[in-house]
Coordinates of C-alpha atoms in Angstrom, one line a residue:
M1472 CA -9.1 5.0 -14.3
C1473 CA -12.6 4.9 -15.7
L1474 CA -14.8 2.0 -14.9
E1475 CA -16.7 2.2 -18.2
N1476 CA -15.6 2.3 -21.9
A1477 CA -15.0 5.8 -23.2
L1478 CA -14.7 7.6 -26.5
E1479 CA -12.7 10.8 -26.4
P1480 CA -13.4 12.9 -29.5
Q1481 CA -11.1 15.9 -29.8
V1482 CA -12.8 19.1 -31.1
I1483 CA -10.3 21.9 -30.7
G1484 CA -6.6 21.8 -29.8
R1485 CA -4.4 18.9 -29.0
K1486 CA -4.0 16.6 -26.0
Y1487 CA -1.2 14.3 -24.9
I1488 CA -2.7 11.0 -23.6
R1489 CA -1.1 8.1 -21.8
L1490 CA -2.9 4.8 -21.3
Y1491 CA -1.9 2.2 -18.8
S1492 CA -3.3 -1.4 -18.6
P1493 CA -5.4 -2.3 -15.5
R1494 CA -2.6 -4.9 -14.9
E1495 CA -0.3 -2.0 -14.0
S1496 CA -2.6 -0.8 -11.1
E1497 CA -0.1 -1.6 -8.4
A1498 CA 2.7 0.4 -10.2
L1499 CA 0.3 3.4 -10.4
Y1500 CA -0.2 3.5 -6.7
P1501 CA -4.0 4.2 -6.5
H1502 CA -5.2 6.2 -3.5
S1503 CA -6.6 3.9 -0.7
T1504 CA -9.7 5.9 0.0
H1505 CA -13.0 4.9 -1.7
L1506 CA -13.5 8.4 -3.1
L1507 CA -10.1 8.4 -4.9
H1508 CA -9.6 4.7 -5.5
N1509 CA -9.5 5.2 -9.3
T1510 CA -6.9 8.0 -9.1
S1511 CA -3.1 7.5 -9.0
Q1512 CA -1.0 9.2 -6.3
V1513 CA 1.8 9.7 -8.9
D1514 CA 2.4 13.0 -10.6
V1515 CA 3.0 11.7 -14.1
E1516 CA 4.9 14.8 -15.2
S1517 CA 7.2 14.8 -12.2
P1518 CA 7.1 11.4 -10.5
D1519 CA 8.7 10.9 -7.1
L1520 CA 10.5 7.6 -7.9
E1521 CA 11.7 7.3 -4.3
R1522 CA 8.1 7.1 -3.1
F1523 CA 6.7 5.3 -6.2
P1524 CA 9.6 3.2 -7.6
R1525 CA 7.5 0.8 -9.6
F1526 CA 6.0 3.6 -11.6
A1527 CA 9.2 3.9 -13.7
E1528 CA 8.7 0.4 -15.0
A1529 CA 5.0 0.6 -15.9
P1530 CA 4.6 0.3 -19.6
F1531 CA 2.2 2.6 -21.4
L1532 CA 0.9 3.7 -24.8
S1533 CA 0.9 7.4 -25.6
C1534 CA -0.5 9.6 -28.4
V1535 CA -1.3 13.2 -29.3
L1536 CA -5.0 13.5 -30.0
C1537 CA -5.7 16.2 -32.6
P1538 CA -8.9 17.9 -33.7
G1539 CA -11.2 15.5 -35.6
E1540 CA -9.6 12.4 -34.0
V1541 CA -11.4 10.0 -31.5
L1542 CA -9.7 7.8 -29.0
F1543 CA -11.3 4.7 -27.5
I1544 CA -10.3 4.1 -23.9
P1545 CA -11.3 0.6 -22.6
A1546 CA -13.0 0.2 -19.3
K1547 CA -10.6 0.1 -16.3
C1548 CA -7.7 1.5 -18.4
W1549 CA -5.7 4.1 -16.5
H1550 CA -5.3 7.3 -18.4
Y1551 CA -3.4 10.5 -18.1
V1552 CA -4.4 13.6 -20.2
S1553 CA -2.6 16.9 -20.6
A1554 CA -3.8 19.7 -22.9
L1555 CA -1.0 20.8 -25.3
D1556 CA -3.1 23.8 -26.6
L1557 CA -6.3 25.5 -25.6
S1558 CA -8.5 22.5 -26.2
F1559 CA -12.0 21.1 -26.0
S1560 CA -13.1 17.5 -26.2
V1561 CA -16.3 15.6 -25.5
S1562 CA -16.3 12.4 -23.6
F1563 CA -18.8 9.6 -23.9
W1564 CA -18.9 6.7 -21.4
W1565 CA -20.9 3.5 -21.5
S1566 CA -20.9 0.0 -19.8

């Protein structure tokens, strides 16, 4: 989760991106420590649904970001990113 708005322009390669609403925070099981409070404990690619059962019900939006495309990620929106190819993007954050 990013606490600021972000733009994610994709320069080279493709990335798979999932976005979760801040309302889904409990289902994403954030770490309890201050340092990792904006990071989920769930492995999105292989979730342990016995440990994190609510994760399976958390709705999300997903896309594949291709070169030349830009994604807007609203502040406090949880996001998961996985490179599908050798890739490069440039992130811009602002309040």
